[in-house]
CSV table of C-alpha atoms and ligand atoms in Angstrom, one decimal:
chain,number,residue,atom,x,y,z
L,701,MET,CA,13.5,29.0,-5.7
L,702,THR,CA,12.7,25.6,-7.2
L,703,VAL,CA,9.4,23.8,-7.0
L,704,VAL,CA,9.1,20.1,-7.9
L,705,VAL,CA,5.6,19.2,-9.1
L,706,VAL,CA,4.9,15.5,-8.8
L,707,GLY,CA,2.5,14.3,-11.5
L,708,GLY,CA,2.0,15.0,-15.2
L,709,GLY,CA,-1.8,15.0,-15.2
L,710,ILE,CA,-4.0,18.0,-15.8
L,711,VAL,CA,-3.6,19.2,-12.2
L,712,GLY,CA,0.2,19.0,-12.1
L,713,MET,CA,0.6,20.5,-15.5
L,714,ALA,CA,-1.8,23.4,-14.7
L,715,ALA,CA,0.1,24.0,-11.5
L,716,ALA,CA,3.5,23.9,-13.2
L,717,TYR,CA,2.3,26.3,-15.9
L,718,SER,CA,0.8,28.8,-13.4
L,719,LEU,CA,4.0,28.7,-11.3
L,720,ALA,CA,6.3,29.2,-14.3
L,721,GLU,CA,4.1,32.0,-15.6
L,722,ARG,CA,4.8,33.8,-12.3
L,723,GLY,CA,8.6,33.4,-12.7
L,724,VAL,CA,9.1,30.3,-10.5
L,725,GLU,CA,11.6,27.6,-11.6
L,726,VAL,CA,9.7,24.4,-11.9
L,727,VAL,CA,10.7,20.7,-12.4
L,728,LEU,CA,7.7,18.4,-13.1
L,729,CYS,CA,8.4,14.7,-12.5
L,730,GLU,CA,6.1,12.2,-14.1
L,731,LYS,CA,6.7,8.5,-13.4
L,732,GLY,CA,5.2,7.4,-16.8
L,733,SER,CA,4.2,9.6,-19.7
L,734,VAL,CA,2.2,12.9,-19.5
L,735,GLY,CA,-1.5,12.0,-19.1
L,736,SER,CA,-0.9,8.4,-18.2
L,737,GLY,CA,-3.0,8.7,-15.0
L,738,SER,CA,-6.7,9.6,-14.6
L,739,THR,CA,-6.7,12.6,-16.9
L,740,GLU,CA,-6.9,10.8,-20.2
L,741,ARG,CA,-9.7,8.6,-18.7
L,742,SER,CA,-11.9,11.5,-17.7
L,743,ALA,CA,-15.3,12.1,-19.3
L,744,GLY,CA,-14.4,15.8,-19.6
L,745,GLY,CA,-17.4,17.2,-17.8
L,746,ILE,CA,-17.3,20.9,-16.8
L,747,ARG,CA,-20.1,22.3,-14.7
L,748,THR,CA,-21.1,25.1,-12.3
L,749,GLN,CA,-23.9,23.2,-10.7
L,750,PHE,CA,-22.3,22.1,-7.4
L,751,SER,CA,-23.8,22.1,-4.0
L,752,THR,CA,-21.0,24.0,-2.2
L,753,ARG,CA,-19.8,27.6,-2.7
L,754,VAL,CA,-16.2,26.5,-2.9
L,755,ASN,CA,-16.8,24.1,-5.8
L,756,VAL,CA,-18.9,26.7,-7.6
L,757,LYS,CA,-16.0,29.2,-7.2
L,758,LEU,CA,-13.5,26.7,-8.4
L,759,SER,CA,-15.7,26.1,-11.4
L,760,ARG,CA,-16.3,29.8,-12.2
L,761,ALA,CA,-12.5,30.5,-12.1
L,762,SER,CA,-11.7,27.5,-14.2
L,763,ILE,CA,-14.4,28.2,-16.8
L,764,ASP,CA,-12.8,31.6,-17.3
L,765,VAL,CA,-9.8,29.7,-18.5
L,766,TRP,CA,-11.6,27.0,-20.5
L,767,GLU,CA,-13.6,29.7,-22.3
L,768,SER,CA,-10.4,31.5,-23.5
L,769,PHE,CA,-8.3,28.4,-23.8
L,770,GLU,CA,-7.8,28.4,-27.6
L,771,GLU,CA,-6.8,32.1,-27.5
L,772,GLU,CA,-4.4,31.6,-24.6
L,773,PHE,CA,-3.0,28.2,-25.3
L,774,GLY,CA,-3.6,27.8,-29.1
L,775,VAL,CA,-5.5,24.5,-28.7
L,776,ASP,CA,-9.2,23.9,-29.5
L,777,ILE,CA,-10.4,21.7,-26.6
L,778,GLU,CA,-13.7,21.0,-28.3
L,779,TYR,CA,-15.6,22.7,-25.5
L,780,ARG,CA,-19.3,22.0,-26.0
L,781,ARG,CA,-21.8,23.7,-23.8
L,782,SER,CA,-25.0,21.7,-24.0
L,783,GLY,CA,-25.8,22.1,-20.3
L,784,TYR,CA,-26.2,19.8,-17.3
L,785,LEU,CA,-29.6,18.6,-16.2
L,786,PHE,CA,-29.9,17.2,-12.6
L,787,LEU,CA,-32.9,15.1,-11.6
L,788,ALA,CA,-34.2,14.4,-8.0
L,789,ARG,CA,-36.3,11.4,-7.0
L,790,ASP,CA,-36.2,12.0,-3.3
L,791,GLU,CA,-37.8,14.8,-1.4
L,792,ALA,CA,-34.6,15.6,0.4
L,793,THR,CA,-32.7,15.8,-2.9
L,794,ALA,CA,-35.4,18.1,-4.3
L,795,ASP,CA,-35.1,20.4,-1.3
L,796,ASP,CA,-31.3,20.5,-1.8
L,797,PHE,CA,-31.9,21.5,-5.4
L,798,GLU,CA,-33.8,24.6,-4.3
L,799,ALA,CA,-31.0,25.6,-1.9
L,800,ASN,CA,-28.3,24.8,-4.5
L,801,VAL,CA,-29.8,26.9,-7.2
L,802,ALA,CA,-30.2,29.8,-4.8
L,803,MET,CA,-26.6,29.6,-3.8
L,804,GLN,CA,-25.4,29.1,-7.4
L,805,ARG,CA,-27.3,32.1,-8.6
L,806,GLU,CA,-25.8,34.2,-5.8
L,807,GLU,CA,-22.4,33.1,-7.3
L,808,GLY,CA,-23.4,34.3,-10.7
L,809,VAL,CA,-24.4,30.9,-12.2
L,810,ASP,CA,-27.2,30.9,-14.7
L,811,SER,CA,-28.9,27.7,-13.2
L,812,GLU,CA,-32.7,27.3,-12.8
L,813,LEU,CA,-35.0,25.0,-10.8
L,814,LEU,CA,-37.5,23.2,-13.1
L,815,ALA,CA,-40.5,21.0,-12.8
L,816,PRO,CA,-39.5,17.6,-14.3
L,817,GLU,CA,-42.1,17.9,-17.1
L,818,ASP,CA,-40.4,21.2,-18.1
L,819,ALA,CA,-37.0,19.5,-18.3
L,820,ARG,CA,-38.2,17.7,-21.4
L,821,ALA,CA,-37.7,20.9,-23.3
L,822,TYR,CA,-33.9,20.2,-22.9
L,823,CYS,CA,-34.0,16.4,-22.8
L,824,PRO,CA,-36.8,15.3,-25.1
L,825,GLY,CA,-36.4,11.6,-24.3
L,826,LEU,CA,-36.9,12.1,-20.5
L,827,ASP,CA,-39.6,10.3,-18.6
L,828,PRO,CA,-40.4,12.9,-15.9
L,829,GLU,CA,-42.6,10.6,-13.9
L,830,PRO,CA,-40.1,9.2,-11.4
L,831,PHE,CA,-38.8,12.7,-10.5
L,832,ARG,CA,-39.8,15.5,-8.1
L,833,ALA,CA,-37.5,18.3,-9.3
L,834,ALA,CA,-34.8,19.2,-11.8
L,835,THR,CA,-32.1,21.8,-12.2
L,836,TYR,CA,-30.6,23.0,-15.4
L,837,CYS,CA,-27.7,25.2,-16.4
L,838,PRO,CA,-27.3,25.9,-20.1
L,839,THR,CA,-23.6,26.8,-20.0
L,840,ASP,CA,-22.4,23.6,-18.3
L,841,GLY,CA,-20.8,21.1,-20.8
L,842,PHE,CA,-17.7,19.1,-21.5
L,843,ALA,CA,-14.4,19.3,-23.3
L,844,ASP,CA,-11.6,16.9,-24.4
L,845,PRO,CA,-9.2,16.3,-21.5
L,846,HIS,CA,-6.5,15.0,-23.9
L,847,LEU,CA,-6.5,18.3,-25.9
L,848,ALA,CA,-6.6,20.4,-22.7
L,849,LEU,CA,-3.6,18.5,-21.3
L,850,GLN,CA,-1.8,19.0,-24.6
L,851,GLY,CA,-2.4,22.7,-24.4
L,852,TYR,CA,-1.2,23.0,-20.8
L,853,SER,CA,1.9,20.8,-21.6
L,854,GLN,CA,3.0,22.9,-24.5
L,855,ALA,CA,2.4,26.1,-22.6
L,856,ALA,CA,4.3,24.8,-19.6
L,857,ALA,CA,7.3,23.8,-21.7
L,858,GLU,CA,7.2,27.2,-23.4
L,859,ALA,CA,7.1,28.9,-20.0
L,860,GLY,CA,10.3,27.1,-19.0
L,861,VAL,CA,9.0,24.1,-17.0
L,862,ASP,CA,11.5,21.2,-17.0
L,863,VAL,CA,9.2,18.3,-17.7
L,864,ARG,CA,10.8,14.9,-16.8
L,865,THR,CA,8.8,11.9,-17.9
L,866,LYS,CA,9.7,8.4,-16.8
L,867,THR,CA,10.9,10.0,-13.6
L,868,PRO,CA,9.2,8.6,-10.5
L,869,VAL,CA,9.7,10.5,-7.2
L,870,THR,CA,10.8,7.8,-4.8
L,871,ASP,CA,11.2,9.9,-1.7
L,872,VAL,CA,10.4,13.3,-0.4
L,873,HIS,CA,13.2,14.8,1.7
L,874,ARG,CA,12.3,17.0,4.7
L,875,ASP,CA,14.7,18.7,7.1
L,876,GLY,CA,15.1,16.9,10.4
L,877,GLY,CA,14.7,20.2,12.3
L,878,ASP,CA,11.7,22.1,11.2
L,879,GLY,CA,10.3,19.5,8.8
L,880,ARG,CA,10.7,21.8,5.8
L,881,VAL,CA,10.9,20.2,2.4
L,882,THR,CA,14.4,20.1,0.9
L,883,GLY,CA,13.9,18.1,-2.2
L,884,VAL,CA,12.9,14.8,-3.8
L,885,GLU,CA,14.7,11.6,-4.7
L,886,THR,CA,14.4,10.1,-8.3
L,887,PRO,CA,16.3,7.2,-10.0
L,888,ASP,CA,18.4,9.9,-11.7
L,889,GLY,CA,19.4,11.5,-8.4
L,890,THR,CA,18.2,14.1,-5.9
L,891,ILE,CA,16.4,17.3,-7.0
L,892,GLU,CA,16.8,20.0,-4.4
L,893,ALA,CA,13.7,22.2,-4.0
L,894,GLU,CA,12.1,24.6,-1.6
L,895,TYR,CA,8.6,23.3,-2.4
L,896,VAL,CA,7.1,20.0,-3.5
L,897,VAL,CA,3.6,19.8,-5.0
L,898,ASN,CA,1.7,16.6,-4.7
L,899,ALA,CA,-0.4,16.3,-7.9
L,900,ALA,CA,-0.1,12.6,-8.0
L,901,GLY,CA,-3.8,11.9,-8.6
L,902,PRO,CA,-4.7,8.3,-7.4
L,903,TRP,CA,-1.2,7.8,-6.2
L,904,ALA,CA,-1.4,10.9,-3.9
L,905,GLY,CA,-1.6,8.7,-0.7
L,906,ARG,CA,1.6,7.0,-1.7
L,907,LEU,CA,3.5,10.3,-2.1
L,908,ASN,CA,2.1,11.5,1.2
L,909,GLU,CA,3.5,8.4,2.9
L,910,LEU,CA,6.9,9.2,1.4
L,911,ALA,CA,6.6,12.8,2.8
L,912,GLY,CA,5.4,11.5,6.2
L,913,VAL,CA,1.9,13.0,5.8
L,914,ASP,CA,-1.4,11.2,6.5
L,915,LEU,CA,-4.5,12.5,4.7
L,916,PRO,CA,-7.8,10.8,3.9
L,917,VAL,CA,-7.6,10.3,0.1
L,918,ALA,CA,-8.2,6.9,-1.6
L,919,PRO,CA,-8.2,5.6,-5.2
L,920,LYS,CA,-11.6,4.3,-6.3
L,921,ARG,CA,-12.4,2.7,-9.7
L,922,ARG,CA,-15.0,4.4,-11.9
L,923,GLN,CA,-16.4,3.3,-15.3
L,924,VAL,CA,-17.9,4.8,-18.4
L,925,ALA,CA,-19.2,3.3,-21.6
L,926,VAL,CA,-20.0,4.5,-25.1
L,927,VAL,CA,-23.2,3.0,-26.5
L,928,ASP,CA,-25.4,3.2,-29.6
L,929,PRO,CA,-28.8,4.0,-28.1
L,930,GLU,CA,-32.1,2.8,-29.6
L,931,THR,CA,-32.8,6.3,-30.7
L,932,PRO,CA,-30.0,8.8,-31.1
L,933,VAL,CA,-29.4,11.2,-28.2
L,934,PRO,CA,-29.5,14.7,-29.8
L,935,GLU,CA,-26.2,16.6,-29.6
L,936,SER,CA,-28.1,19.4,-27.9
L,937,ASN,CA,-29.2,17.1,-25.0
L,938,PRO,CA,-27.6,18.1,-21.7
L,939,LEU,CA,-25.5,15.7,-19.6
L,940,THR,CA,-28.4,14.3,-17.6
L,941,ILE,CA,-27.9,13.0,-14.1
L,942,ASP,CA,-30.4,11.0,-12.0
L,943,LEU,CA,-28.8,12.1,-8.8
L,944,ASP,CA,-30.5,9.6,-6.4
L,945,THR,CA,-29.3,6.5,-8.4
L,946,GLY,CA,-26.0,8.0,-9.6
L,947,SER,CA,-26.8,7.2,-13.2
L,948,TYR,CA,-25.9,9.7,-16.0
L,949,PHE,CA,-25.6,10.0,-19.7
L,950,ARG,CA,-24.6,12.5,-22.3
L,951,PRO,CA,-24.5,12.7,-26.1
L,952,GLU,CA,-21.3,11.6,-27.9
L,953,ARG,CA,-21.0,12.3,-31.6
L,954,GLU,CA,-23.4,11.0,-34.3
L,955,GLY,CA,-26.2,9.9,-32.0
L,956,ALA,CA,-24.0,7.8,-29.7
L,957,ALA,CA,-24.1,8.3,-25.9
L,958,LEU,CA,-21.8,8.0,-23.0
L,959,VAL,CA,-23.3,6.3,-20.0
L,960,GLY,CA,-21.9,6.3,-16.5
L,961,GLY,CA,-22.6,6.1,-12.8
L,962,HIS,CA,-21.5,4.4,-9.6
L,963,PHE,CA,-24.3,2.2,-8.3
L,964,GLY,CA,-23.5,1.8,-4.6
L,965,GLY,CA,-22.4,-1.5,-3.1
L,966,ASP,CA,-18.9,-2.2,-1.9
L,967,ASP,CA,-16.5,0.5,-3.0
L,968,PRO,CA,-13.1,-0.8,-2.1
L,969,ASP,CA,-9.8,1.1,-2.5
L,970,VAL,CA,-7.9,-0.2,-5.5
L,971,ASP,CA,-4.2,-0.5,-6.2
L,972,PRO,CA,-3.5,2.2,-8.8
L,973,GLU,CA,-0.7,0.0,-10.3
L,974,ARG,CA,-3.1,-2.9,-11.0
L,975,PHE,CA,-6.7,-2.5,-11.8
L,976,SER,CA,-8.8,-3.3,-14.9
L,977,THR,CA,-9.0,-0.4,-17.3
L,978,THR,CA,-11.8,-1.8,-19.3
L,979,ALA,CA,-15.5,-1.4,-18.3
L,980,ASP,CA,-17.1,-4.6,-16.9
L,981,THR,CA,-19.9,-6.0,-19.1
L,982,ASP,CA,-22.2,-6.4,-16.0
L,983,TRP,CA,-21.6,-2.8,-15.0
L,984,THR,CA,-22.3,-1.6,-18.6
L,985,ILE,CA,-25.6,-3.5,-18.8
L,986,GLU,CA,-26.6,-2.0,-15.4
L,987,ALA,CA,-25.6,1.5,-16.5
L,988,VAL,CA,-27.8,1.2,-19.7
L,989,GLU,CA,-30.7,-0.3,-17.6
L,990,HIS,CA,-30.5,2.7,-15.2
L,991,ALA,CA,-30.5,5.2,-18.1
L,992,ALA,CA,-33.4,3.3,-19.8
L,993,ASP,CA,-35.4,3.8,-16.6
L,994,TYR,CA,-35.7,7.5,-17.2
L,995,ALA,CA,-34.7,8.2,-20.8
L,996,SER,CA,-36.4,6.7,-23.9
L,997,TYR,CA,-33.2,6.7,-25.9
L,998,PHE,CA,-32.1,3.5,-24.1
L,999,GLY,CA,-33.5,0.0,-24.0
L,1000,PRO,CA,-32.7,-3.6,-24.6
L,1001,GLU,CA,-31.6,-2.9,-28.2
L,1002,THR,CA,-28.9,-0.5,-27.0
L,1003,ARG,CA,-25.6,-1.6,-28.4
L,1004,ILE,CA,-22.4,-1.4,-26.4
L,1005,LYS,CA,-19.5,0.1,-28.4
L,1006,ASN,CA,-16.7,0.5,-25.9
L,1007,GLY,CA,-15.9,1.5,-22.4
L,1008,TRP,CA,-13.2,2.1,-20.0
L,1009,ALA,CA,-12.4,2.5,-16.3
L,1010,GLY,CA,-10.1,4.8,-14.4
L,1011,LEU,CA,-9.6,6.0,-10.9
L,1012,TYR,CA,-11.1,8.8,-8.9
L,1013,ALA,CA,-9.0,10.1,-5.9
L,1014,VAL,CA,-11.7,10.3,-3.3
L,1015,THR,CA,-11.9,12.2,0.0
L,1016,PRO,CA,-14.6,11.7,2.6
L,1017,ASP,CA,-16.6,14.8,1.5
L,1018,HIS,CA,-15.7,14.6,-2.2
L,1019,HIS,CA,-13.8,17.9,-2.1
L,1020,PRO,CA,-10.0,18.2,-2.8
L,1021,ILE,CA,-7.3,18.9,-0.3
L,1022,VAL,CA,-5.4,22.0,-1.6
L,1023,GLU,CA,-3.1,23.5,1.0
L,1024,ALA,CA,0.4,23.6,2.4
L,1025,VAL,CA,0.1,20.6,4.7
L,1026,ALA,CA,3.7,20.8,5.9
L,1027,PRO,CA,6.3,23.4,5.4
L,1028,GLY,CA,7.1,23.5,1.7
L,1029,TYR,CA,4.8,20.5,1.0
L,1030,LEU,CA,1.6,21.4,-1.0
L,1031,THR,CA,-1.2,19.1,-2.0
L,1032,ALA,CA,-3.5,19.3,-4.9
L,1033,ILE,CA,-5.2,16.0,-4.4
L,1034,GLY,CA,-8.5,14.2,-3.8
L,1035,PHE,CA,-10.6,15.8,-6.6
L,1036,SER,CA,-13.2,13.0,-6.3
L,1037,GLY,CA,-14.2,13.1,-10.0
L,1038,HIS,CA,-13.9,16.9,-10.5
L,1039,GLY,CA,-10.2,17.2,-11.1
L,1040,PHE,CA,-10.3,17.8,-14.8
L,1041,GLN,CA,-12.7,20.7,-14.7
L,1042,HIS,CA,-11.1,22.3,-11.6
L,1043,ALA,CA,-7.5,22.1,-12.7
L,1044,PRO,CA,-7.1,25.6,-14.0
L,1045,ALA,CA,-8.2,27.2,-10.7
L,1046,THR,CA,-6.2,24.8,-8.7
L,1047,GLY,CA,-3.1,25.6,-10.7
L,1048,GLN,CA,-3.6,29.3,-9.9
L,1049,ILE,CA,-4.1,28.6,-6.2
L,1050,ILE,CA,-0.9,26.5,-6.0
L,1051,ALA,CA,1.0,29.4,-7.7
L,1052,ASP,CA,-0.6,31.9,-5.3
L,1053,LEU,CA,0.4,29.7,-2.3
L,1054,VAL,CA,4.0,29.4,-3.4
L,1055,VAL,CA,4.5,33.0,-4.5
L,1056,ASP,CA,2.2,34.9,-2.1
L,1057,GLY,CA,1.6,32.5,0.7
L,1058,GLY,CA,-2.2,32.6,0.3
L,1059,THR,CA,-4.9,33.1,-2.3
L,1060,ASP,CA,-7.9,35.3,-2.9
L,1061,LEU,CA,-9.5,32.8,-5.3
L,1062,VAL,CA,-11.4,30.7,-2.8
L,1063,ASP,CA,-11.7,30.2,0.9
L,1064,LEU,CA,-8.9,27.7,1.5
L,1065,ASP,CA,-10.4,26.6,4.9
L,1066,ALA,CA,-13.0,24.7,2.9
L,1067,LEU,CA,-10.2,22.8,1.1
L,1068,SER,CA,-7.9,22.3,4.1
L,1069,ALA,CA,-7.6,18.8,5.7
L,1070,ALA,CA,-8.4,20.4,9.1
L,1071,ARG,CA,-12.0,20.5,8.0
L,1072,PHE,CA,-12.2,16.7,8.7
L,1073,GLU,CA,-11.0,17.2,12.3
L,1074,ARG,CA,-13.3,20.1,12.8
L,1075,GLY,CA,-16.2,18.1,11.4
L,1076,GLU,CA,-16.9,21.0,9.1
L,1077,THR,CA,-17.6,19.1,5.9
L,1078,HIS,CA,-20.4,19.3,3.4
L,1079,ASP,CA,-20.6,16.3,1.1
L,1080,GLU,CA,-20.6,16.9,-2.6
L,1081,ARG,CA,-22.3,13.9,-4.2
L,1082,ASN,CA,-19.8,11.8,-6.1
L,1083,VAL,CA,-21.1,11.9,-9.7
L,1084,ALA,CA,-20.0,13.2,-13.1
I,581,LIG,C1,-14.1,7.4,-15.6
I,581,LIG,C2,-13.7,8.8,-15.1
I,581,LIG,C3,-14.5,9.9,-15.5
I,581,LIG,C4,-14.2,11.2,-15.1
I,581,LIG,N1,-15.0,12.2,-15.5
I,581,LIG,C5,-14.6,13.5,-15.1
I,581,LIG,C6,-15.4,14.6,-15.5
I,581,LIG,O1,-16.4,14.4,-16.2
I,581,LIG,N2,-15.0,15.8,-15.1
I,581,LIG,C7,-14.0,16.0,-14.3
I,581,LIG,O2,-13.7,17.1,-13.9
I,581,LIG,N3,-13.2,15.0,-13.8
I,581,LIG,C8,-13.5,13.7,-14.2
I,581,LIG,N4,-12.8,12.6,-13.8
I,581,LIG,C9,-11.7,12.9,-12.8
I,581,LIG,C10,-10.5,13.4,-13.4
I,581,LIG,O3,-10.1,12.5,-14.4
I,581,LIG,C11,-9.4,13.5,-12.4
I,581,LIG,O4,-9.9,14.2,-11.2
I,581,LIG,C12,-8.2,14.3,-12.9
I,581,LIG,O5,-7.8,13.7,-14.1
I,581,LIG,C13,-7.1,14.3,-11.9
I,581,LIG,O6,-6.0,14.9,-12.5
I,581,LIG,P1,-4.6,14.7,-11.8
I,581,LIG,O7,-3.6,15.5,-12.6
I,581,LIG,O8,-4.8,15.1,-10.3
I,581,LIG,O9,-4.3,13.2,-11.7
I,581,LIG,P2,-3.7,12.2,-12.9
I,581,LIG,O10,-4.2,12.6,-14.2
I,581,LIG,O11,-4.0,10.8,-12.4
I,581,LIG,O12,-2.2,12.5,-12.9
I,581,LIG,C14,-1.3,12.1,-11.8
I,581,LIG,C15,0.0,11.7,-12.4
I,581,LIG,O13,0.9,11.5,-11.3
I,581,LIG,C16,1.9,10.6,-11.8
I,581,LIG,N5,2.5,10.1,-10.5
I,581,LIG,C17,1.9,9.5,-9.5
I,581,LIG,N6,2.9,9.2,-8.5
I,581,LIG,C18,4.1,9.7,-9.0
I,581,LIG,C19,5.4,9.7,-8.5
I,581,LIG,N7,5.7,9.2,-7.3
I,581,LIG,N8,6.4,10.2,-9.2
I,581,LIG,C20,6.1,10.8,-10.4
I,581,LIG,N9,4.8,10.8,-11.0
I,581,LIG,C21,3.8,10.2,-10.3
I,581,LIG,C22,1.0,9.5,-12.4
I,581,LIG,O14,1.7,8.7,-13.3
I,581,LIG,C23,0.0,10.4,-13.2
I,581,LIG,O15,0.3,10.6,-14.5
I,581,LIG,C24,-13.1,11.4,-14.2
I,581,LIG,C25,-12.3,10.3,-13.9
I,581,LIG,C26,-12.6,9.0,-14.3
I,581,LIG,C27,-11.7,7.8,-13.9
């Protein structure tokens, strides 16, 4: 049995590795170089504080891998666990926080609900005044996506994955009778395969078109900037999110900070082949102003060091679509800003689907496209 994985980002590489580990013959096609999509533009956030059980389960299973990554893959991914701190301005958001923490704790997460004043113990520069509630989990954090992808790439190659860079998949072949996948087309010829995995990140919709599949996933541009704050953000400061404005920041090294957020307004789809990969100056100034509104580290003297933009692959409820959508055609797409952290679990699920025809890791109904038709969606807010 041959599986073609389309996409050499963290999701495709994790899937290819997990499949090869289970004895499957895998060809991974990457149209550019490994990591040339969104993965290397990610901020590397890894958290358990999600609002749905399925996202918490994806996190828990992935964190098991991130924790032992150096042991298993021989690469130190610089995993720093300085926590995530969520802040609520609105009453409805504060109510959600209470429910979220209860659900997270049922799932074994060490999160807690806090009064905003008490959150200053973790984020000393916080102005608690605008907020009604906070949640904190000390074991959330972030790692280096480049190093993680390097670890997976090496392990995939060692496990026998045939990684073909500069190899765009230009068509997906399906049998005229039962619609089953028979292979893919590339400029170097046809690759016959029983399964094709769409791990094409922001290009997922284009690959779906080639396969004759229509799913709600769209590329959206997102920006982050690295700044020198007015006073250094301590390295122990959690990634702090003002959920009702979408603004967030976290410490970088030596007192610098990463600021991010998506501040509403028009959110058009972008062409993944042509978008600006540098952060806009106006957006960066706005991101710093938002952060300055609730954290004393930031102000008019904050100096912009650099910034970048990349693409989220976004679904209507900000959860991915992970399933066999057609016979032999599997998707691992639409991670809506969480694809780096959820790649290890996703790789395992894809391997389970191919080898066993199902998985015990999560309830796949929650990640199936049919949820949109059934109207059974629960929105995960689209932040870091
Ligand atoms: C600014 C920013 C910050 C982020 N921060 C976080 C974060 O803190 N935590 C987190 O978990 N996630 C974060 N993300 C999201 C994360 O980067 C993505 O969810 C993740 O990288 C998706 O990985 P992927 O492998 O699916 O896609 P990609 O890394 O985009 O890989 C897809 C690959 O497919 C290839 N490809 C596409 N079409 C074809 C084709 N037809 N043939 C062959 N190859 C093809 C592309 O060249 C690309 O290399 C962030 C994203 C951005 C932009």
